[in-house]
Tab-separated table of C-alpha atoms and ligand atoms in Angstrom:
chain	number	residue	atom	x	y	z
P	1	MET	CA	34.434	122.061	-17.786
P	2	THR	CA	37.172	118.936	-17.833
P	3	ARG	CA	38.600	118.421	-14.208
P	4	ILE	CA	41.466	116.537	-13.323
P	5	GLY	CA	41.965	114.820	-9.866
P	6	ILE	CA	45.553	115.043	-8.706
P	7	ILE	CA	46.780	112.226	-5.903
P	8	GLY	CA	49.251	114.264	-3.824
P	9	GLY	CA	49.814	118.078	-3.299
P	10	GLY	CA	53.875	118.645	-3.570
P	11	GLN	CA	55.202	120.673	-5.656
P	12	LEU	CA	54.423	118.177	-8.720
P	13	GLY	CA	50.918	118.371	-8.006
P	14	MET	CA	51.579	122.153	-7.429
P	15	PHE	CA	53.115	122.304	-11.154
P	16	ILE	CA	50.430	120.293	-12.472
P	17	CYS	CA	47.978	122.637	-11.358
P	18	GLN	CA	49.240	125.630	-12.675
P	19	ALA	CA	49.321	123.954	-16.082
P	20	ALA	CA	45.836	122.920	-15.744
P	21	LYS	CA	44.997	126.412	-15.072
P	22	ASP	CA	46.263	127.459	-18.108
P	23	PHE	CA	44.422	125.320	-20.002
P	24	GLY	CA	40.895	126.149	-18.176
P	25	ILE	CA	40.985	122.721	-16.467
P	26	LYS	CA	39.733	122.475	-12.942
P	27	THR	CA	41.841	120.652	-10.595
P	28	SER	CA	41.453	118.663	-7.354
P	29	ILE	CA	43.969	117.452	-4.996
P	30	PHE	CA	43.971	114.526	-2.495
P	31	SER	CA	46.631	115.068	0.104
P	32	LYS	CA	47.818	113.039	3.595
P	33	GLU	CA	48.939	116.292	4.900
P	34	LYS	CA	47.262	119.239	6.367
P	35	ASP	CA	49.742	121.886	4.550
P	36	PHE	CA	50.717	120.864	0.927
P	37	SER	CA	52.624	123.075	-1.720
P	38	ALA	CA	49.618	123.122	-4.054
P	39	LYS	CA	46.786	124.174	-1.826
P	40	LYS	CA	46.647	127.619	-3.232
P	41	PHE	CA	46.788	126.710	-7.115
P	42	CYS	CA	44.071	123.920	-6.914
P	43	ASP	CA	40.328	124.273	-7.132
P	44	SER	CA	39.699	122.043	-4.443
P	45	PHE	CA	41.271	119.633	-2.044
P	46	PHE	CA	40.478	116.845	0.190
P	47	ILE	CA	42.840	115.934	2.967
P	48	GLY	CA	42.925	112.212	4.951
P	49	ASP	CA	44.094	108.952	5.045
P	50	PHE	CA	43.787	106.542	2.170
P	51	LYS	CA	41.606	104.134	4.182
P	52	ASP	CA	38.687	106.616	4.259
P	53	GLU	CA	36.045	105.570	2.050
P	54	ASN	CA	34.109	108.418	2.360
P	55	ILE	CA	36.986	111.062	1.578
P	56	LEU	CA	37.940	108.793	-1.669
P	57	ASN	CA	34.008	108.826	-2.696
P	58	GLU	CA	33.889	112.890	-2.610
P	59	PHE	CA	37.437	112.932	-4.419
P	60	ILE	CA	35.919	110.515	-7.213
P	61	GLU	CA	33.442	112.759	-7.857
P	62	SER	CA	35.151	115.660	-8.059
P	63	ALA	CA	37.175	115.034	-11.220
P	64	ASP	CA	36.837	113.308	-14.499
P	65	TYR	CA	40.033	111.946	-15.119
P	66	PHE	CA	43.088	111.060	-12.261
P	67	THR	CA	47.166	111.457	-12.473
P	68	ILE	CA	49.468	111.019	-9.751
P	69	GLU	CA	52.064	113.081	-8.308
P	70	THR	CA	54.140	110.187	-6.381
P	71	GLU	CA	54.075	106.555	-6.997
P	72	ASN	CA	53.966	106.077	-2.725
P	73	ILE	CA	50.417	105.404	-2.980
P	74	PRO	CA	48.278	102.254	-1.727
P	75	PHE	CA	47.506	100.245	-5.299
P	76	GLU	CA	43.963	99.349	-3.687
P	77	PHE	CA	43.218	103.267	-3.312
P	78	LEU	CA	44.235	103.874	-6.871
P	79	ASN	CA	42.145	100.882	-8.258
P	80	SER	CA	39.062	101.961	-6.398
P	81	ILE	CA	39.379	104.902	-8.531
P	82	HIS	CA	40.000	103.020	-11.540
P	83	LYS	CA	37.326	101.165	-11.696
P	84	LYS	CA	34.888	104.477	-11.310
P	85	LYS	CA	36.961	106.905	-13.621
P	86	LYS	CA	40.189	106.444	-15.172
P	87	VAL	CA	43.966	107.111	-13.578
P	88	TYR	CA	46.672	108.008	-15.950
P	89	PRO	CA	49.162	105.920	-15.891
P	90	GLU	CA	47.311	102.915	-14.497
P	91	PRO	CA	47.228	101.799	-11.051
P	92	LYS	CA	49.220	98.742	-12.828
P	93	ILE	CA	52.073	100.485	-13.890
P	94	VAL	CA	52.067	102.543	-10.712
P	95	ARG	CA	52.268	98.908	-9.039
P	96	ILE	CA	55.744	98.312	-11.295
P	97	CYS	CA	57.237	101.650	-10.328
P	98	GLN	CA	56.268	101.318	-6.554
P	99	ASN	CA	58.519	98.180	-5.791
P	100	ARG	CA	62.210	98.054	-6.914
P	101	LEU	CA	61.684	94.382	-6.922
P	102	ILE	CA	58.823	94.044	-9.432
P	103	GLU	CA	60.376	96.689	-11.358
P	104	LYS	CA	63.728	94.943	-11.891
P	105	GLU	CA	62.103	92.045	-12.517
P	106	PHE	CA	59.980	94.005	-14.959
P	107	LEU	CA	62.621	95.559	-16.725
P	108	ASN	CA	64.870	92.486	-16.914
P	109	SER	CA	62.523	90.555	-18.901
P	110	ILE	CA	62.104	93.186	-21.856
P	111	ASN	CA	65.006	92.348	-24.419
P	112	GLY	CA	67.755	94.552	-24.551
P	113	VAL	CA	67.350	96.142	-21.152
P	114	LYS	CA	69.651	95.882	-18.313
P	115	THR	CA	69.869	96.989	-14.590
P	116	ALA	CA	72.508	96.802	-11.710
P	117	ASN	CA	72.511	92.967	-10.667
P	118	PHE	CA	70.340	92.313	-7.404
P	119	PHE	CA	68.930	90.360	-4.968
P	120	SER	CA	65.788	89.852	-3.014
P	121	ILE	CA	66.491	90.097	1.069
P	122	ASN	CA	63.713	89.142	3.413
P	123	LYS	CA	66.079	88.372	6.083
P	124	PHE	CA	69.882	88.792	7.626
P	125	THR	CA	70.971	85.376	5.699
P	126	ASP	CA	69.542	86.412	2.466
P	127	PHE	CA	71.359	89.402	3.209
P	128	ASN	CA	74.578	87.960	4.620
P	129	ALA	CA	74.596	85.506	1.259
P	130	SER	CA	74.250	88.182	-1.173
P	131	ILE	CA	76.655	90.720	0.166
P	132	LYS	CA	79.699	88.112	-0.155
P	133	LYS	CA	78.684	87.370	-3.983
P	134	LEU	CA	79.193	91.029	-4.458
P	135	ASN	CA	82.349	90.996	-2.953
P	136	TYR	CA	80.743	93.851	0.195
P	137	LYS	CA	79.911	96.163	-2.427
P	138	GLY	CA	76.249	97.047	-2.608
P	139	ILE	CA	73.595	99.329	-1.934
P	140	LEU	CA	70.812	97.656	0.114
P	141	LYS	CA	67.343	99.757	-0.431
P	142	THR	CA	63.357	99.065	0.823
P	143	CYS	CA	61.579	98.071	-1.830
P	144	GLU	CA	58.960	100.203	-1.406
P	145	PHE	CA	58.122	103.595	0.255
P	146	GLY	CA	61.442	105.113	-0.568
P	147	TYR	CA	62.743	108.541	-1.971
P	148	ASP	CA	65.417	110.601	-2.089
P	149	GLY	CA	68.027	108.177	-0.595
P	150	LYS	CA	65.501	107.346	2.500
P	151	GLY	CA	65.560	103.749	3.775
P	152	GLN	CA	69.095	102.873	1.742
P	153	TYR	CA	72.147	101.560	3.372
P	154	LYS	CA	75.827	101.723	1.344
P	155	ILE	CA	77.779	98.795	2.425
P	156	PHE	CA	81.474	98.885	1.257
P	157	ASP	CA	83.212	96.196	3.546
P	158	LYS	CA	82.946	93.464	5.428
P	159	ASN	CA	81.228	95.584	8.390
P	160	ILE	CA	77.644	94.922	8.463
P	161	ASN	CA	76.633	95.523	11.579
P	162	GLN	CA	74.681	98.506	11.297
P	163	ILE	CA	72.235	95.589	8.684
P	164	LYS	CA	72.262	93.421	11.732
P	165	LYS	CA	69.848	95.431	13.331
P	166	LEU	CA	67.235	96.427	10.731
P	167	ASN	CA	64.246	94.149	10.440
P	168	LEU	CA	65.070	93.317	6.585
P	169	ASN	CA	61.473	92.522	5.362
P	170	ASN	CA	61.026	93.574	1.608
P	171	PHE	CA	64.293	94.759	0.823
P	172	ILE	CA	66.452	94.669	-2.290
P	173	LEU	CA	70.305	94.433	-2.124
P	174	GLU	CA	71.888	95.981	-5.464
P	175	GLU	CA	75.548	95.905	-6.963
P	176	PHE	CA	77.190	99.126	-5.917
P	177	LEU	CA	78.021	100.679	-9.479
P	178	ASP	CA	80.899	102.481	-10.571
P	179	PHE	CA	79.139	104.736	-13.075
P	180	LYS	CA	80.466	107.579	-15.157
P	181	LEU	CA	77.656	109.703	-14.993
P	182	GLU	CA	73.513	109.672	-14.558
P	183	ILE	CA	70.680	110.731	-16.724
P	184	SER	CA	67.124	110.572	-17.410
P	185	VAL	CA	64.758	110.552	-20.231
P	186	ILE	CA	61.004	111.482	-19.709
P	187	VAL	CA	58.283	109.774	-22.182
P	188	CYS	CA	54.618	110.946	-22.731
P	189	LYS	CA	52.453	108.403	-24.664
P	190	GLY	CA	48.913	108.677	-25.021
P	191	LYS	CA	46.812	106.720	-27.988
P	192	ASN	CA	47.922	108.393	-31.138
P	193	LYS	CA	51.529	109.482	-29.825
P	194	ILE	CA	54.378	109.220	-28.414
P	195	ILE	CA	57.195	111.958	-27.620
P	196	SER	CA	60.408	111.817	-25.361
P	197	TYR	CA	62.178	114.886	-23.753
P	198	PRO	CA	66.036	114.867	-24.886
P	199	VAL	CA	68.403	113.149	-22.598
P	200	VAL	CA	69.868	115.294	-19.055
P	201	ARG	CA	72.699	114.736	-17.107
P	202	ASN	CA	71.497	114.653	-13.249
P	203	ILE	CA	73.951	115.160	-10.525
P	204	HIS	CA	73.208	113.968	-7.227
P	205	GLU	CA	74.235	114.708	-3.457
P	206	SER	CA	73.840	112.674	-0.731
P	207	SER	CA	71.013	110.213	-3.506
P	208	ILE	CA	68.987	113.432	-3.757
P	209	LEU	CA	69.063	115.361	-6.914
P	210	ARG	CA	71.370	118.258	-7.022
P	211	GLU	CA	71.500	119.323	-10.699
P	212	THR	CA	69.789	118.671	-14.299
P	213	ILE	CA	71.941	119.832	-17.274
P	214	TYR	CA	70.463	120.200	-20.631
P	215	PRO	CA	71.958	118.988	-22.884
P	216	ALA	CA	73.452	116.003	-21.335
P	217	ASP	CA	77.345	115.843	-21.653
P	218	ILE	CA	77.596	112.193	-23.479
P	219	SER	CA	78.110	111.308	-26.936
P	220	ASP	CA	75.172	111.320	-29.446
P	221	LYS	CA	75.161	107.430	-29.949
P	222	THR	CA	74.987	107.271	-26.266
P	223	LYS	CA	72.030	109.536	-26.390
P	224	GLU	CA	70.334	107.621	-29.051
P	225	LYS	CA	70.328	104.155	-27.080
P	226	ALA	CA	68.947	105.965	-23.749
P	227	THR	CA	66.296	107.273	-25.704
P	228	LYS	CA	65.522	104.182	-27.793
P	229	LEU	CA	65.469	102.099	-24.471
P	230	ALA	CA	63.421	104.875	-22.550
P	231	LEU	CA	60.613	104.532	-25.844
P	232	ARG	CA	60.879	100.608	-25.729
P	233	ILE	CA	60.215	100.376	-21.490
P	234	ALA	CA	57.240	102.903	-22.119
P	235	GLU	CA	55.880	100.720	-25.104
P	236	GLU	CA	56.525	97.660	-22.981
P	237	MET	CA	54.509	99.198	-20.512
P	238	ASN	CA	51.846	99.897	-22.668
P	239	LEU	CA	51.853	103.549	-20.993
P	240	TYR	CA	49.255	105.960	-20.864
P	241	GLY	CA	50.597	109.120	-19.608
P	242	ILE	CA	54.124	110.456	-18.440
P	243	LEU	CA	57.024	107.906	-17.202
P	244	ALA	CA	60.448	109.294	-16.075
P	245	ILE	CA	63.345	106.959	-17.042
P	246	GLU	CA	66.457	107.102	-14.782
P	247	MET	CA	70.046	105.704	-16.178
P	248	PHE	CA	73.251	105.134	-15.142
P	249	VAL	CA	76.167	105.551	-17.896
P	250	MET	CA	78.767	103.168	-16.872
P	251	LYS	CA	82.281	103.599	-17.789
P	252	ASN	CA	81.825	101.900	-21.562
P	253	ASP	CA	78.787	103.636	-22.207
P	254	ASP	CA	76.841	100.719	-21.629
P	255	ILE	CA	73.442	102.036	-20.406
P	256	LEU	CA	71.414	100.567	-17.223
P	257	ILE	CA	68.288	101.500	-15.841
P	258	ASN	CA	68.060	102.594	-12.300
P	259	GLU	CA	64.422	103.555	-12.033
P	260	LEU	CA	61.152	104.471	-13.270
P	261	ALA	CA	58.619	107.222	-12.063
P	262	PRO	CA	55.421	107.131	-13.461
P	263	ARG	CA	54.763	110.873	-12.968
P	264	PRO	CA	56.226	113.964	-14.040
P	265	HIS	CA	59.824	114.325	-12.637
P	266	ASN	CA	62.187	116.696	-10.624
P	267	SER	CA	64.629	116.189	-13.578
P	268	GLY	CA	62.030	117.413	-15.975
P	269	HIS	CA	61.485	120.842	-14.237
P	270	TRP	CA	63.436	122.843	-16.629
P	271	THR	CA	61.079	122.015	-19.143
P	272	LEU	CA	59.012	124.651	-17.533
P	273	ASP	CA	61.126	127.483	-19.039
P	274	PHE	CA	63.381	125.927	-21.522
P	275	CYS	CA	60.871	123.519	-23.891
P	276	GLU	CA	57.746	124.297	-26.159
P	277	THR	CA	55.823	122.343	-23.799
P	278	SER	CA	56.773	121.526	-20.392
P	279	GLN	CA	56.439	118.156	-18.764
P	280	PHE	CA	52.967	119.183	-16.790
P	281	GLN	CA	51.648	120.626	-20.219
P	282	ASN	CA	52.149	117.333	-21.938
P	283	LEU	CA	50.638	115.145	-19.023
P	284	ILE	CA	47.637	117.113	-19.468
P	285	HIS	CA	47.254	117.115	-22.976
P	286	THR	CA	48.320	113.232	-22.897
P	287	ILE	CA	45.294	112.614	-20.499
P	288	ILE	CA	42.936	114.730	-22.122
P	289	ASN	CA	43.749	114.306	-25.930
P	290	GLY	CA	45.694	111.422	-26.035
P	291	SER	CA	48.724	113.727	-27.922
P	292	PRO	CA	51.568	114.880	-26.618
P	293	LYS	CA	52.857	118.063	-27.755
P	294	SER	CA	56.091	119.500	-29.152
P	295	PRO	CA	59.091	118.734	-26.183
P	296	LYS	CA	61.345	120.444	-28.249
P	297	PRO	CA	63.985	122.778	-26.353
P	298	THR	CA	64.328	126.442	-26.630
P	299	GLY	CA	67.837	126.610	-25.168
P	300	ASN	CA	70.604	125.134	-23.000
P	301	CYS	CA	69.823	125.521	-19.386
P	302	LYS	CA	70.466	124.033	-16.044
P	303	MET	CA	68.042	123.385	-13.128
P	304	ILE	CA	69.287	123.499	-9.391
P	305	ASN	CA	67.373	122.061	-6.418
P	306	VAL	CA	67.006	124.071	-3.058
P	307	ILE	CA	67.503	121.975	-0.445
P	308	GLY	CA	66.929	122.673	3.018
P	309	ASN	CA	68.743	125.509	4.681
P	310	ASP	CA	69.854	126.610	0.912
P	311	PHE	CA	66.235	128.026	1.157
P	312	LEU	CA	67.491	130.782	3.309
P	313	ASN	CA	69.425	132.550	0.466
P	314	LYS	CA	65.985	132.392	-1.562
P	315	ASP	CA	66.044	136.271	-1.874
P	316	ASP	CA	69.453	136.019	-3.596
P	317	LEU	CA	68.068	133.545	-5.643
P	318	LYS	CA	65.090	135.109	-6.833
P	319	GLU	CA	67.208	138.410	-8.125
P	320	LYS	CA	69.504	136.098	-10.149
P	321	TYR	CA	67.661	133.186	-11.640
P	322	LYS	CA	64.256	132.348	-12.063
P	323	PHE	CA	63.164	130.744	-9.121
P	324	TYR	CA	60.672	128.456	-7.872
P	325	ASP	CA	59.435	128.427	-4.452
P	326	TYR	CA	57.402	125.156	-3.275
P	327	LEU	CA	55.753	127.338	-0.220
P	328	LYS	CA	56.584	125.139	2.334
P	329	GLU	CA	55.542	124.940	5.700
P	330	GLU	CA	58.751	124.205	7.447
P	331	ILE	CA	62.733	124.244	6.043
P	332	LYS	CA	63.711	120.659	6.838
P	333	PRO	CA	67.559	118.620	6.305
P	334	PHE	CA	67.453	117.197	2.894
P	335	ARG	CA	63.576	118.786	1.987
P	336	LYS	CA	63.296	120.167	-1.415
P	337	MET	CA	62.479	123.985	-0.924
P	338	GLY	CA	62.114	125.036	-4.359
P	339	HIS	CA	64.329	125.067	-7.809
P	340	TYR	CA	65.769	127.768	-10.081
P	341	THR	CA	66.709	127.779	-13.262
P	342	PHE	CA	69.168	129.829	-15.787
P	343	ARG	CA	70.540	129.675	-19.328
P	344	ASN	CA	73.468	127.913	-20.104
Y	401	AMP	P1	67.613	105.677	-6.259
Y	401	AMP	O1	66.262	106.240	-5.137
Y	401	AMP	O2	67.168	104.310	-6.338
Y	401	AMP	O3	67.345	106.717	-7.556
Y	401	AMP	O4	68.998	106.344	-5.786
Y	401	AMP	C1	69.390	107.511	-5.361
Y	401	AMP	C2	70.803	107.508	-5.974
Y	401	AMP	O5	71.576	106.874	-5.508
Y	401	AMP	C3	71.516	107.555	-7.615
Y	401	AMP	O6	70.824	108.769	-8.207
Y	401	AMP	C4	72.694	107.229	-7.724
Y	401	AMP	O7	73.227	108.318	-7.602
Y	401	AMP	C5	72.513	106.155	-6.129
Y	401	AMP	N1	72.474	105.074	-6.501
Y	401	AMP	C6	71.542	104.114	-6.489
Y	401	AMP	N2	71.474	102.933	-6.654
Y	401	AMP	C7	73.046	102.881	-7.077
Y	401	AMP	C8	73.566	101.621	-7.190
Y	401	AMP	N3	73.013	100.572	-7.321
Y	401	AMP	N4	74.917	101.895	-7.751
Y	401	AMP	C9	75.779	103.244	-7.085
Y	401	AMP	N5	74.511	104.363	-6.961
Y	401	AMP	C10	73.571	104.220	-7.053
């Protein structure tokens, strides 16, 4: 029986385990946390630190192929697995996506691909010189380990006292973009085939995804442009696995890439209910036989994230919509607790 090891046991890991079970594939999870969403759905799990070699070796023994559900994993850990078995996407791809500076440099090296202007920041004087060039309108982000707006500071004027207090090592300063809207495209690529899911529109609140809408309310020309960009990035990366590409559509319909995620993505949760093959099933098809299947949508829909205390209304949500509970131990502000989907 085929076995897939997943690094990380959050909701994405949980959905990968569920999809694997439907195909008769066994799953094992490596988790840093004691309690995690995928616990009830995997066949075995390993809880520990990324530095614990014994657990790492047991985990490597537990599966034939490996994948990730977060990019925040030390490169050395992924590489140790990849030396013995295969990790999809490969560690060198994850390396690009886990560091905002490396990611932006990679993206801008591709002909026809653009991002916001950016500066590498390692001390306050770097910041001071760069924010002047941006007319004091920027967004300062940690290069690594930031997600859902964590480690981000918006700057709108010359009042930069809060920045002076930070230890500015390994940061990136981006120009603050006055975009029209945000979209994303998910690509799956194996040795035999590449597919892309249709473009969706994403609405964020406090830098956290709140809503995904299919189809995105943008022109066919812009959709085509976004899809071509996503496929080109996946080809340039030599992707084997899944990649989500978040983009900004500017007021003149220009597209700038925001960031890449080498794993299933929150903006693809709608594919569980409204596509012929979900992003999780397609990750597995790609890993196992190199051929993702049809991503064709089966209806217009919306996905809404249940964040923090929204979860207290879960019974109401269960009655009205298809509701997914991420089975988290504790409600925390800004924590993704679940999502619901409905036909639009
Ligand atoms: P990120 O973690 O980089 O994806 O940022 C989270 C959210 O913050 C994005 O989805 C945008 O809504 C907003 N954001 C990020 N970067 C910028 C930018 N350079 N200009 C304006 N808004 C941004």
